[in-house]
Structure formats: C-alpha cells, structure tokens
Amino acid sequence: MPDPQWLAGQLRRPSGDDAAEVGRNMNASNGPLNLRCIAQLACTAGDRVLEIGPGNGGFVRPLLEAAPGLDYTGVDWSDAMVAEARAGNADLVAAGRVRFLQGGSAALPFADAVFDRVLAVHTLYFWEPPESHLAEIARVLRPGGSLCIAFGDAGFMRDLPFTAHGFRLYTLDDARATVEAAGLRVRDAVVHRETGRSNAGATVDKHVHIVCCDRP
C-alpha cells in the first residue's frame, strides 16, 4: 500500500516521476463512475463543455462520442496531467476539438456565461473554500446551463486512509447546501455504488454521489 499522505498529495495534484502512473490508476479506479457522470451530464451536439480536473484526459473520447460536435475544455491544477492529456489526445487537440489548460477552478480564465455544461469528478474535496470555486463555475455557466459534480460520501471516504490528509469530506446534505449557497439549483442527485479498487489499491464498496445542478 502506498503511504497515505503521499497518495493524498498525488491525488490532489499529480507530480514528478509518479504522475503518469497515478493518472492511469485514477482512470482504472474511477472508470465506471466517469462514464455514468457523462451519461448524467446529458450533453447535446454543439454544447460547450468544461471539465474541472480531467487528469490525463482519459474520458474525453467517450464524452465526445456521447455528443458529436461538442466543444471541450479541460482545466487541471497539475502541469504533469495537462501534458499527459495533450499527448494522449494529440489528434483531438490538433483538430481543435479539445483543449487542456493548467489552472484552478477558483480563477477560471474565461468570460461570463460561456459554457453549457461543467463536469467535476472527485475534485470537490480540494476546493478551499468551496464556495469561491462554485461561484466561479456558476459565473462561467450560461443561464440554464448545468454542473455535474461527483464525490464520495463522507461515511465511505473516512474509511480510506489517504482522506485524512487534506480532503474536505461531504455528505449529500453538506454538498447540497454548499452548491445552493453559490447560486446553483440542485436538479437531481443519484447514488453510484460499485465494488472496485480504491486509489490505494484496496477493494472497497464505493458510495459516490452524483449531483446535477442548474444555473437559474
């Protein structure tokens, strides 16, 4: 098992020689969840989509397949993940279909109301304070646009050793209150359950909330 504090730092912001492997492991651990979030996001052709924390961009192609003509932008804190995403999706980048930028969701480099959909999977834990990140996401969403956010339930996440190091944990009620305080309206919330591998390599029964919100 990897050192919990080291793993927590890598999950927050993959870096160094281990970054590429961390990205691949996250894809393996979170694959079914990401695909379900793509379905919940319900993109349509021509939508402008922003993903917060896409890692190595491993789920961009299924997203594009779900809605041909979609315009995709990924923003990630990690320089290493941005480089991996650009390399792994080089054909799509060259064609102008996708772009990957380094940055954080507390200060997005976009004008107001430019995106139709925003996706954020397993990133909520790292937003400090979460209200500023959510307000910034709301700013770049067009009226009527939606955010799909996925996070492990606090009860499940507390059993994972690495979450003791810099993770802010949420129940569904906590997240609902935080999202609504940022001016977004919760439209739907579903639970994703599966037995699978955690990022630490253990087999766990996962309990993850997928919350879909609209900007009024």
Short mmCIF file of N, CA and C in Angstrom, two decimals, residues 44-49 63-72 96-97:
data_model
loop_
_atom_site.label_atom_id
_atom_site.label_comp_id
_atom_site.label_asym_id
_atom_site.label_seq_id
_atom_site.Cartn_x
_atom_site.Cartn_y
_atom_site.Cartn_z
N THR A 44 -25.54 17.66 -25.44
CA THR A 44 -26.12 17.61 -26.78
C THR A 44 -25.12 18.19 -27.77
N ALA A 45 -25.32 17.88 -29.04
CA ALA A 45 -24.40 18.34 -30.08
C ALA A 45 -24.22 19.85 -30.02
N GLY A 46 -22.99 20.28 -30.07
CA GLY A 46 -22.71 21.72 -30.07
C GLY A 46 -22.52 22.32 -28.70
N ASP A 47 -22.75 21.57 -27.64
CA ASP A 47 -22.54 22.10 -26.30
C ASP A 47 -21.08 22.48 -26.09
N ARG A 48 -20.86 23.52 -25.31
CA ARG A 48 -19.52 23.88 -24.85
C ARG A 48 -19.37 23.32 -23.44
N VAL A 49 -18.40 22.44 -23.25
CA VAL A 49 -18.25 21.70 -22.00
C VAL A 49 -16.89 22.03 -21.37
N LEU A 63 -16.84 11.13 -23.90
CA LEU A 63 -17.67 12.33 -23.81
C LEU A 63 -18.00 12.86 -25.20
N LEU A 64 -16.99 12.90 -26.07
CA LEU A 64 -17.22 13.37 -27.44
C LEU A 64 -18.14 12.42 -28.21
N GLU A 65 -18.01 11.13 -27.95
CA GLU A 65 -18.88 10.16 -28.63
C GLU A 65 -20.33 10.32 -28.20
N ALA A 66 -20.54 10.76 -26.97
CA ALA A 66 -21.91 10.93 -26.46
C ALA A 66 -22.62 12.11 -27.11
N ALA A 67 -21.86 13.08 -27.61
CA ALA A 67 -22.47 14.28 -28.20
C ALA A 67 -21.56 14.80 -29.31
N PRO A 68 -21.71 14.31 -30.54
CA PRO A 68 -20.87 14.78 -31.65
C PRO A 68 -20.98 16.31 -31.81
N GLY A 69 -19.85 16.91 -32.11
CA GLY A 69 -19.83 18.35 -32.29
C GLY A 69 -19.62 19.13 -31.02
N LEU A 70 -19.47 18.42 -29.92
CA LEU A 70 -19.24 19.06 -28.63
C LEU A 70 -17.89 19.79 -28.62
N ASP A 71 -17.82 20.92 -27.94
CA ASP A 71 -16.59 21.68 -27.79
C ASP A 71 -16.11 21.50 -26.36
N TYR A 72 -14.90 20.96 -26.18
CA TYR A 72 -14.42 20.55 -24.85
C TYR A 72 -13.20 21.33 -24.41
N GLY A 96 -8.51 20.79 -33.10
CA GLY A 96 -9.23 21.89 -32.48
C GLY A 96 -10.50 21.47 -31.76
N ARG A 97 -10.65 20.17 -31.52
CA ARG A 97 -11.87 19.69 -30.87
C ARG A 97 -11.79 19.77 -29.35
#
